[in-house]
Coordinates of C-alpha atoms and ligand atoms in Angstrom, one line a residue:
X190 CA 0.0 0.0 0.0
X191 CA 1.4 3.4 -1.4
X192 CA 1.2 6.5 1.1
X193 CA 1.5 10.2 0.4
X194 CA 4.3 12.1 1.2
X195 CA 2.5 13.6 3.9
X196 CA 1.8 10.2 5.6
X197 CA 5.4 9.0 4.7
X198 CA 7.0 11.9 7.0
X199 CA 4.2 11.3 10.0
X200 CA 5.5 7.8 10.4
X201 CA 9.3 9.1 9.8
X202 CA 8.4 11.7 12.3
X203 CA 6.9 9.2 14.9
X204 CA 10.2 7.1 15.2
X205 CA 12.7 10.2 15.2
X206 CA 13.8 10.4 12.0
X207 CA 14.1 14.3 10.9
X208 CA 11.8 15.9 8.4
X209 CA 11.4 18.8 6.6
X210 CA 8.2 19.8 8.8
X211 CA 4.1 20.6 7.1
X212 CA 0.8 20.9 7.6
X213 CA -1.7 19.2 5.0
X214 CA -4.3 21.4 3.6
X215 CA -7.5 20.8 1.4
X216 CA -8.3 24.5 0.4
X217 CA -6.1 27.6 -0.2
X218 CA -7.5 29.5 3.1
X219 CA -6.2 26.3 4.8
X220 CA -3.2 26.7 3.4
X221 CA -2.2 30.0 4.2
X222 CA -3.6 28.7 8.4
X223 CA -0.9 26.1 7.9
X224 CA 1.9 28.3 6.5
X225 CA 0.5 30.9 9.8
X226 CA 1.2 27.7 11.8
X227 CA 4.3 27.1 10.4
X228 CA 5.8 30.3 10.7
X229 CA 5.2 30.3 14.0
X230 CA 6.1 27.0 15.3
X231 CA 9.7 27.0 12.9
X232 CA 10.0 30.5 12.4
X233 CA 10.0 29.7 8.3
X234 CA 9.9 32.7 6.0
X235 CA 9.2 31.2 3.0
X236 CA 7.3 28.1 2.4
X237 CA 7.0 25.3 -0.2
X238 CA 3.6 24.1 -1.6
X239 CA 3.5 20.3 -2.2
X240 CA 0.8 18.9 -4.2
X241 CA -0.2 14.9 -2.8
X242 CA -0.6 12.6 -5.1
X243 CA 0.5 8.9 -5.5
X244 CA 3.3 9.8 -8.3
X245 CA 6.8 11.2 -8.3
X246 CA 8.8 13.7 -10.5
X247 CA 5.9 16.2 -9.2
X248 CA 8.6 18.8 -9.0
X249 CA 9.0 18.6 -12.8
X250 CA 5.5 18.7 -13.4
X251 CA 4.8 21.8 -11.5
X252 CA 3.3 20.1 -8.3
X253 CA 6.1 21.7 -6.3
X254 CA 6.3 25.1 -5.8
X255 CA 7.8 28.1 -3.4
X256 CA 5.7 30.9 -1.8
X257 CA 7.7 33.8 -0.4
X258 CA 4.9 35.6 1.3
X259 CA 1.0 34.3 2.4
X260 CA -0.3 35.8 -1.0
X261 CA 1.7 33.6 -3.0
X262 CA 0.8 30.4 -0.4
X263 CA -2.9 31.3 -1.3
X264 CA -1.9 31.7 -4.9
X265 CA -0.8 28.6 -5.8
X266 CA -2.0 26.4 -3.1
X267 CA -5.3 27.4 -5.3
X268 CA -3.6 26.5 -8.6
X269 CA -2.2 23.5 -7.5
X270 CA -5.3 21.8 -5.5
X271 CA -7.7 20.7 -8.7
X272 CA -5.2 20.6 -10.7
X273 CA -4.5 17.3 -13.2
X274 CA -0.8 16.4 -12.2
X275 CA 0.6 15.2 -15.4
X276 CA 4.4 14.0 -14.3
X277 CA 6.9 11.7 -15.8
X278 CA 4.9 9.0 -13.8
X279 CA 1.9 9.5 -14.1
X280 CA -0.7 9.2 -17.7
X281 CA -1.0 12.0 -19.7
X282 CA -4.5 12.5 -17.9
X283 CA -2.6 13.4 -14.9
X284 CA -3.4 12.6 -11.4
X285 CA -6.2 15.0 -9.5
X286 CA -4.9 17.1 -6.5
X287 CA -7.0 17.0 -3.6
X288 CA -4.6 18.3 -1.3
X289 CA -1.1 20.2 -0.5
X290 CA 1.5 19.8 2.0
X291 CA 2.5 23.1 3.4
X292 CA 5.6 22.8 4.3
X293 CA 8.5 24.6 6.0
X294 CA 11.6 25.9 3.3
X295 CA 14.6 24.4 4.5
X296 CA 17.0 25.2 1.7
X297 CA 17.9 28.8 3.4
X298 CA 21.1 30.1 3.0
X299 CA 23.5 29.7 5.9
X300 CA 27.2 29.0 7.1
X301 CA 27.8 25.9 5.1
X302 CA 25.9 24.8 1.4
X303 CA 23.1 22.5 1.4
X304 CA 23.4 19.4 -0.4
X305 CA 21.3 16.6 -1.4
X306 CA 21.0 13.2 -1.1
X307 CA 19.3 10.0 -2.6
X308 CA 18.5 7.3 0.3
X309 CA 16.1 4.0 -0.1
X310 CA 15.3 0.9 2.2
X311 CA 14.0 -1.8 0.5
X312 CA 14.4 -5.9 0.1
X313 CA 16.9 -7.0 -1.9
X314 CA 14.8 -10.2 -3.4
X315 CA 18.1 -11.8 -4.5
X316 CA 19.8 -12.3 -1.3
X317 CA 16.3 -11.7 1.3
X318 CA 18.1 -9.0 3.0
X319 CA 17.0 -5.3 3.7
X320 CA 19.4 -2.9 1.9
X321 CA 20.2 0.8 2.3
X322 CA 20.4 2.0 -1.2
X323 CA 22.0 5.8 -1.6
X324 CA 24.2 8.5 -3.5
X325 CA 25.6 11.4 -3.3
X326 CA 23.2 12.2 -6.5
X327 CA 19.9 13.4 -4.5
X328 CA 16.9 14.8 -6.3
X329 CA 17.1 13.3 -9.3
X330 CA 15.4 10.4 -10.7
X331 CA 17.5 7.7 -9.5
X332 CA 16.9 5.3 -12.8
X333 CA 18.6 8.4 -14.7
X334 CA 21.3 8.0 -12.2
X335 CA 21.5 4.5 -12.8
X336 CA 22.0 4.4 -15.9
X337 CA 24.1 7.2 -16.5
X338 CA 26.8 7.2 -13.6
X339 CA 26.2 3.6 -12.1
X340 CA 29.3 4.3 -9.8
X341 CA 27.7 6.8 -7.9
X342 CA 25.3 4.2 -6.3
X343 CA 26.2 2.7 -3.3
X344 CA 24.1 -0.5 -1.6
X345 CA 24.8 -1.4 2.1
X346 CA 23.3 -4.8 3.2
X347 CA 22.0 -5.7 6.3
X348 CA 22.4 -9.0 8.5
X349 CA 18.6 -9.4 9.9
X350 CA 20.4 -11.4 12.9
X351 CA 22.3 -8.2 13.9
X352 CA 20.4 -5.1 12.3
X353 CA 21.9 -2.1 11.0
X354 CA 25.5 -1.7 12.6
X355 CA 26.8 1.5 14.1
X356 CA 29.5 1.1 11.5
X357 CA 27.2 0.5 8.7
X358 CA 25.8 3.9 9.2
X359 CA 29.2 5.6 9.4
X360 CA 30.6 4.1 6.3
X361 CA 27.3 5.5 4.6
X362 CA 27.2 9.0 5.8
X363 CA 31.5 8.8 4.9
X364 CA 31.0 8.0 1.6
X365 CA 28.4 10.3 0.9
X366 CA 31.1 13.1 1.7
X367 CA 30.3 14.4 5.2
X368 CA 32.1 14.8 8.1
X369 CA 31.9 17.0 11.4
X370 CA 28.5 17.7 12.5
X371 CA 26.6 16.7 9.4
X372 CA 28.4 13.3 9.6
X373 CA 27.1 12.7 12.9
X374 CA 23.6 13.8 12.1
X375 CA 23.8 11.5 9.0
X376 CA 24.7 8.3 11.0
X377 CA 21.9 9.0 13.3
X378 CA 19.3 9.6 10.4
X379 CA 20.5 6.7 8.9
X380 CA 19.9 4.5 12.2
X381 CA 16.1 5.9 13.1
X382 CA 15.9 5.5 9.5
X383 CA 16.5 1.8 9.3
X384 CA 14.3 1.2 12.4
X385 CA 11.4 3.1 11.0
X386 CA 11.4 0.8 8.3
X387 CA 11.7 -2.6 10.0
X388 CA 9.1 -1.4 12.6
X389 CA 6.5 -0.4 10.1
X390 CA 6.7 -3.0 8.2
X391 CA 7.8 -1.4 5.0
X392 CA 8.7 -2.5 2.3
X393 CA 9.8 1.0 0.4
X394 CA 11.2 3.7 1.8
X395 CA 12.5 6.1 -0.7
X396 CA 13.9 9.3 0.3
X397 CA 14.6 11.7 -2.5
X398 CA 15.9 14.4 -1.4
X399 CA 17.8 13.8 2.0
X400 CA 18.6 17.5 2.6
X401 CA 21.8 18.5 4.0
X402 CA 20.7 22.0 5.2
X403 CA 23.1 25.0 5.1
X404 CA 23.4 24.3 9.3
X405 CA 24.5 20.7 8.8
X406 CA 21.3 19.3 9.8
X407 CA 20.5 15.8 7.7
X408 CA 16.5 15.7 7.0
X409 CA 14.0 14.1 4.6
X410 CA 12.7 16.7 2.3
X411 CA 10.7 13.7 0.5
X412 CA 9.2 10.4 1.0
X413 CA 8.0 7.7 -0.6
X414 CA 6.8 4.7 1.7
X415 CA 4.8 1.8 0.9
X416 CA 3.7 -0.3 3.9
X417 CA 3.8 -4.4 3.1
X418 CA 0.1 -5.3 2.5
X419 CA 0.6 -8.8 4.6
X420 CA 0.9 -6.8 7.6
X421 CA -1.4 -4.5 7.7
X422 CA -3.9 -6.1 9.6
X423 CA -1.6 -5.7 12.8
X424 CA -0.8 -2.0 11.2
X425 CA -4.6 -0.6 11.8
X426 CA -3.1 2.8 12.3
X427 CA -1.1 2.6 8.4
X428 CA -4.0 0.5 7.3
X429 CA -6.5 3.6 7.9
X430 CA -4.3 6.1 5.9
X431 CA -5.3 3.9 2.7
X432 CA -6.5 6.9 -0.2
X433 CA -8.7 4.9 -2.5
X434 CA -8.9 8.3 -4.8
X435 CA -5.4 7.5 -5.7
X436 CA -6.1 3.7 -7.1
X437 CA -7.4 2.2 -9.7
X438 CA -11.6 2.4 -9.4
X439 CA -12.0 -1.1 -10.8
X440 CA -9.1 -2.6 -8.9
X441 CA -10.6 -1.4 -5.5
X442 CA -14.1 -2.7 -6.4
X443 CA -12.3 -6.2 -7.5
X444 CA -10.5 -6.5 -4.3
X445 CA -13.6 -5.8 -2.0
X446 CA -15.1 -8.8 -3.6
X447 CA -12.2 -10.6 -2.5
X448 CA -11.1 -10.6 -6.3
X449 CA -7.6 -10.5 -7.2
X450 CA -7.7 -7.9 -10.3
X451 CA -4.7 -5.8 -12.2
X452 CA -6.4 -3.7 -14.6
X453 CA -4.1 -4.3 -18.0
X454 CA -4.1 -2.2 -20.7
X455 CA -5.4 -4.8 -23.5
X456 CA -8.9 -5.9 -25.4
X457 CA -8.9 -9.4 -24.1
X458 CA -10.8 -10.1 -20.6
X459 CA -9.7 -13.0 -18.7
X460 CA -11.4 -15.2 -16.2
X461 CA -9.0 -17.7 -14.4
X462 CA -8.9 -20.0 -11.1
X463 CA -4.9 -20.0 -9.4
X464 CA -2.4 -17.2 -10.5
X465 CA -0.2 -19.8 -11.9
X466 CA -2.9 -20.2 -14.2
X467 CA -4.1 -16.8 -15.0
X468 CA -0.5 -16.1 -15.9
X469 CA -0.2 -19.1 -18.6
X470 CA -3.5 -17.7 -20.0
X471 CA -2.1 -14.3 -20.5
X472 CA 0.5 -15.8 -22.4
X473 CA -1.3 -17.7 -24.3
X474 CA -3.6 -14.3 -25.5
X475 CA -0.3 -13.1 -26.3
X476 CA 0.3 -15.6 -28.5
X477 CA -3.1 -15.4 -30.4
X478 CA -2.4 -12.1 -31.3
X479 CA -4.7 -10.3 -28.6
X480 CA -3.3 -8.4 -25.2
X481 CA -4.9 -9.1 -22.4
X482 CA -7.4 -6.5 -20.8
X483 CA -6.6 -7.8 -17.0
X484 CA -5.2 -10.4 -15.0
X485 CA -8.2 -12.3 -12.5
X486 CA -7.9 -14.8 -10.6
X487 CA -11.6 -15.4 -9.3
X488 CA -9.8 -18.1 -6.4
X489 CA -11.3 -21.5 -5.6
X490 CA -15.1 -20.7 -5.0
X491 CA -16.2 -20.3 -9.1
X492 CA -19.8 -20.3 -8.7
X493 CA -22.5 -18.6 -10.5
X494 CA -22.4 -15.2 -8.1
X495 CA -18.8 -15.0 -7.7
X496 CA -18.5 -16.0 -11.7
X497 CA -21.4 -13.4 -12.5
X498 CA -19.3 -10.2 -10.4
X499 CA -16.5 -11.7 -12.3
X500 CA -18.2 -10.6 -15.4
X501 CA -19.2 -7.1 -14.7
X502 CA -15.9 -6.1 -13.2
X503 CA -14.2 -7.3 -16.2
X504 CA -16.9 -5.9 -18.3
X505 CA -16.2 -2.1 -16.7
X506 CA -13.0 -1.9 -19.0
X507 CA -14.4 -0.4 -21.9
X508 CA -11.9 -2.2 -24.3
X509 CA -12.8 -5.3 -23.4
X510 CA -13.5 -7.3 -26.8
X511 CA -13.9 -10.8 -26.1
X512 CA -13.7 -12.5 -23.2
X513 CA -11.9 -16.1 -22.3
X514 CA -12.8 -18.2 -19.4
X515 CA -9.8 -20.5 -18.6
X516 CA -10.9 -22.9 -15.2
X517 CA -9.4 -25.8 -13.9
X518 CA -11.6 -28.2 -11.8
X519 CA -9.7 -29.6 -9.3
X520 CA -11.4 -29.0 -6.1
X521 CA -14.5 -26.7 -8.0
X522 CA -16.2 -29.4 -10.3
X523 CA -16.2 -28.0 -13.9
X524 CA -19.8 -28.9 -14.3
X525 CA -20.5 -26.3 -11.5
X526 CA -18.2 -23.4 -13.1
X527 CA -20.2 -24.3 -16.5
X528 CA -23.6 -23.6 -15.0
X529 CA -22.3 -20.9 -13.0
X530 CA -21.4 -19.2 -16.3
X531 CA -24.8 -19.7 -18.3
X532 CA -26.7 -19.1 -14.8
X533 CA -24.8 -15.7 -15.1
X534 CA -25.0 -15.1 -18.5
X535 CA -28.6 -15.5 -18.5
X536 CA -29.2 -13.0 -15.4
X537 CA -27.2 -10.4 -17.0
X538 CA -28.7 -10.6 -20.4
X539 CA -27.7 -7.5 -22.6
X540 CA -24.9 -6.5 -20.4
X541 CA -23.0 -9.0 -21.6
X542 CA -22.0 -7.7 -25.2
X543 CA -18.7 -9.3 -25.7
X544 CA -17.8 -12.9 -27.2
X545 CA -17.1 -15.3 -24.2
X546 CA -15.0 -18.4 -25.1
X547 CA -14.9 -20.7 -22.0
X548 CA -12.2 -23.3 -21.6
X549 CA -13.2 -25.9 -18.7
X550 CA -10.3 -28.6 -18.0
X551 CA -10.3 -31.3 -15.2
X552 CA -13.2 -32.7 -13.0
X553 CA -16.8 -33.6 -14.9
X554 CA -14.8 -31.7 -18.0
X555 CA -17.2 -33.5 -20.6
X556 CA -19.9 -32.6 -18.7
X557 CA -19.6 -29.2 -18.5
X558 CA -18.8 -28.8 -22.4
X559 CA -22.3 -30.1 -23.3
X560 CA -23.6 -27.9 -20.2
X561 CA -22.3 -25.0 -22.7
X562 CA -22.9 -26.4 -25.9
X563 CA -26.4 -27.0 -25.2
X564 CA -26.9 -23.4 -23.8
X565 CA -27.8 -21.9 -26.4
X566 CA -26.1 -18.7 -25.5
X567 CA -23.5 -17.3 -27.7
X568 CA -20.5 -18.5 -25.1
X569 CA -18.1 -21.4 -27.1
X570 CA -16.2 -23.9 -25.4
X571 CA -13.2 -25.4 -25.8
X572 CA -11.1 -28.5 -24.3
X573 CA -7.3 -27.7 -25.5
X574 CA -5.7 -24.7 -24.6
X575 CA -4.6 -23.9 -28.1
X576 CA -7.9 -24.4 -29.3
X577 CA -9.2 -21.8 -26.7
X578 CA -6.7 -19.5 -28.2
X579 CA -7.7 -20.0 -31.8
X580 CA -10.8 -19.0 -30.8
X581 CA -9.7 -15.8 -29.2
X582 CA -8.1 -15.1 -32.3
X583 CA -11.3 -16.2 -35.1
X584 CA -13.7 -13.5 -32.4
X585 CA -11.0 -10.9 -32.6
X586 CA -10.5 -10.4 -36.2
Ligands
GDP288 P1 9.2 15.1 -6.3 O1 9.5 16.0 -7.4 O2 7.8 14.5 -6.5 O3 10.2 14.1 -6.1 O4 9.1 16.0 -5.0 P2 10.1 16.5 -3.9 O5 9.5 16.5 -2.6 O6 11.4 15.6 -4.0 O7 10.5 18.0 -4.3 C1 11.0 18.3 -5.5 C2 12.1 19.4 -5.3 O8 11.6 20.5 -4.7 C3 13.2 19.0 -4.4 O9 14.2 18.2 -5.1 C4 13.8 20.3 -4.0 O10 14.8 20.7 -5.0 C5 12.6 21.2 -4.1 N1 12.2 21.6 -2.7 C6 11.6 20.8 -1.8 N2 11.5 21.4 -0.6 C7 12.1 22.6 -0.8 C8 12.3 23.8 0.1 O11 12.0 23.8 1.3 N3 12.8 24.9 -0.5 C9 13.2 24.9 -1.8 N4 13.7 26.0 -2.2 N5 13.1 23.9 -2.6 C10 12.5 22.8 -2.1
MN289 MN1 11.4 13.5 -4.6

């Protein structure tokens, strides 16, 4: 589950890590109260308006701005909350702002320069170890970075028998350059860092900038956090900052249902039992010359309810052309799926305006086919997987 920057820092904030501070606001009158708040609570000047959405590189796309005085906080916290953020990562659509962080400038001028910093937590699936990903190359996209100066990426494992070491975090905040003051502040960040993550049961934390303020303090000026879906139920607190706006409509309908839905981007609907399987079958529309419009796996119980919801969530994507029913009845009898599906068909009538090929393969198999051949409805069966995707192909063209 993907928070907002504004969440992100909260939890940062809660288990000491430093952070560039801000007060979330829905209008622009609350975001000149916030930047009142601010200014008096930090003694900030100027302020920075962030807009919140689920999508980086809002910088670039003009979701990040300063305000030198309240005018200009009411100013563009009014441009930027409504707005369709169209960034490197997000659809040309853009993402809708409902809301800005208000947050505190900490790039003033001072004794020293600031500097910025690029640092991540994540898993490293290839070993099953945390990792402390970072470089001296901060607030930039970190794939540019990667590709283009590889060297100036730095990954520091960690043992989960022993945790971060003290020395871990001094080697890191050494070869990021620092030393004195900001050193000691950067092993520090680095440690409340770590422990935030483990704690919260993250499994992202990307912070992009790390600041280096012009009075050698080490903050996070950004944050990107996802929270492990697994453990959510013994996160209520995380679990409750969940902003359906930001996902995909469909998806959250799916997964109430206890569907497990990925919108796709293709003209071919798909209706599978087991991952393993729904994978195969995406494949397999591959290779009849159609893309697949989602992945579904509609999980052991395929009746005619849950096969009937199965339908209209796959029938809300509009490019949905023709749809292929792959089961395997292991457990489920196929002769139960079959009569789910013309049960369904036949309570849905006209909303069902797509070509349904249905491929039924283990338990009472036979029986099933004639189930659907003797329908009547305009649904055609098939035994072989090839076969299935032959008739993909024949509805398509
Ligand atoms: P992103 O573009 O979505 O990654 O958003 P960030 O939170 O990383 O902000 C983008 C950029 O805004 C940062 O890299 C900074 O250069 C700039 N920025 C953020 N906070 C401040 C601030 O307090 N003062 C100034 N002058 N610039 C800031
Ligand atoms: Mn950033």
């Amino acid at each position: 589950m993907n928070l907002h920057e504004y969440q992100g820092k909260e939890i940062l904030n809660s288990f000491g890590v430093r952070i560039q501070r801000g007060i979330v606001a829905t209008t622009a009158d609350e975001a000149v109260a916030a930047a009142k708040k601010l200014t008096e609570e930090t003694g900030t000047g100027w302020h920075v308006i962030k807009a919140q959405v689920h999508a980086g590189g809002r910088g670039k796309g003009g979701g990040v701005k300063l305000a030198k005085n309240l005018d200009e906080v009411k100013e563009i916290a009014g441009q930027i909350i409504g707005m369709d953020l169209v960034t490197p990562q997000t659809s040309a659509e853009g993402k809708r702002v409902h809301q800005v962080l208000v947050a505190e400038d900490v790039y003033y001028p001072g004794e020293s320069e600031t500097s910025e910093f690029y640092v991540s937590v994540l898993l490293n699936r290839a070993t099953g170890r945390n990792m402390i990903m970072y470089s001296t190359e901060g607030g930039m996209d970190i794939e540019t970075v990667a590709e283009e100066t590889p060297h100036l990426i730095f990954t520091e494992e960690i043992d989960p028998a022993t945790g971060l070491l003290p020395f871990q975090a001094r080697k890191i905040a050494f070869n990021l350059g620092l030393s004195g003051k900001a050193f000691k502040e950067m092993t520090k960040f680095i440690a409340a860092l770590y422990t935030a993550y483990v704690q919260s049961d993250s499994s992202l934390f990307e912070i992009n900038p790390v600041l280096k303020t012009s009075d050698d303090l080490i903050m996070a000026v950004d944050a990107k956090v996802t929270i492990d879906d697994n453990a959510l139920y013994r996160r209520k607190q995380y679990a409750e900052m969940r902003d359906l706006r930001e996902e995909n409509a469909i998806e959250v309908e799916a997964n109430a249902l206890g569907l497990n839905y990925v919108d796709l981007d293709g003209n071919v609907g798909c209706m599978v039992n087991g991952a393993g399987l729904a994978m195969a079958t995406m494949d397999l529309i591959k290779m009849s010359g159609g893309e697949p419009a989602n992945f579904l796996d509609v999980g052991g119980t395929a009746d005619a309810k849950r096969v009937e919801e199965a339908f209209r969530i796959i029938l809300k994507d509009p490019n949905v052309k023709a749809i292929l029913i792959n089961i395997f009845g292991g457990i489920v009898r196929c002769d139960r799926v079959a009569q789910g599906v013309v049960d369904a068909y036949k309570n849905m009538g006209d909303a069902i305006n797509v070509p349904i090929i249905v491929r039924l393969q283990g338990t009472n198999a036979d029986i099933a086919k004639k189930l659907i051949d003797n329908s009547g409805l305009d649904v055609q069966s098939a035994v072989a997987f090839k076969e299935a995707a032959d008739k993909v192909k024949a509805v398509l063209s």
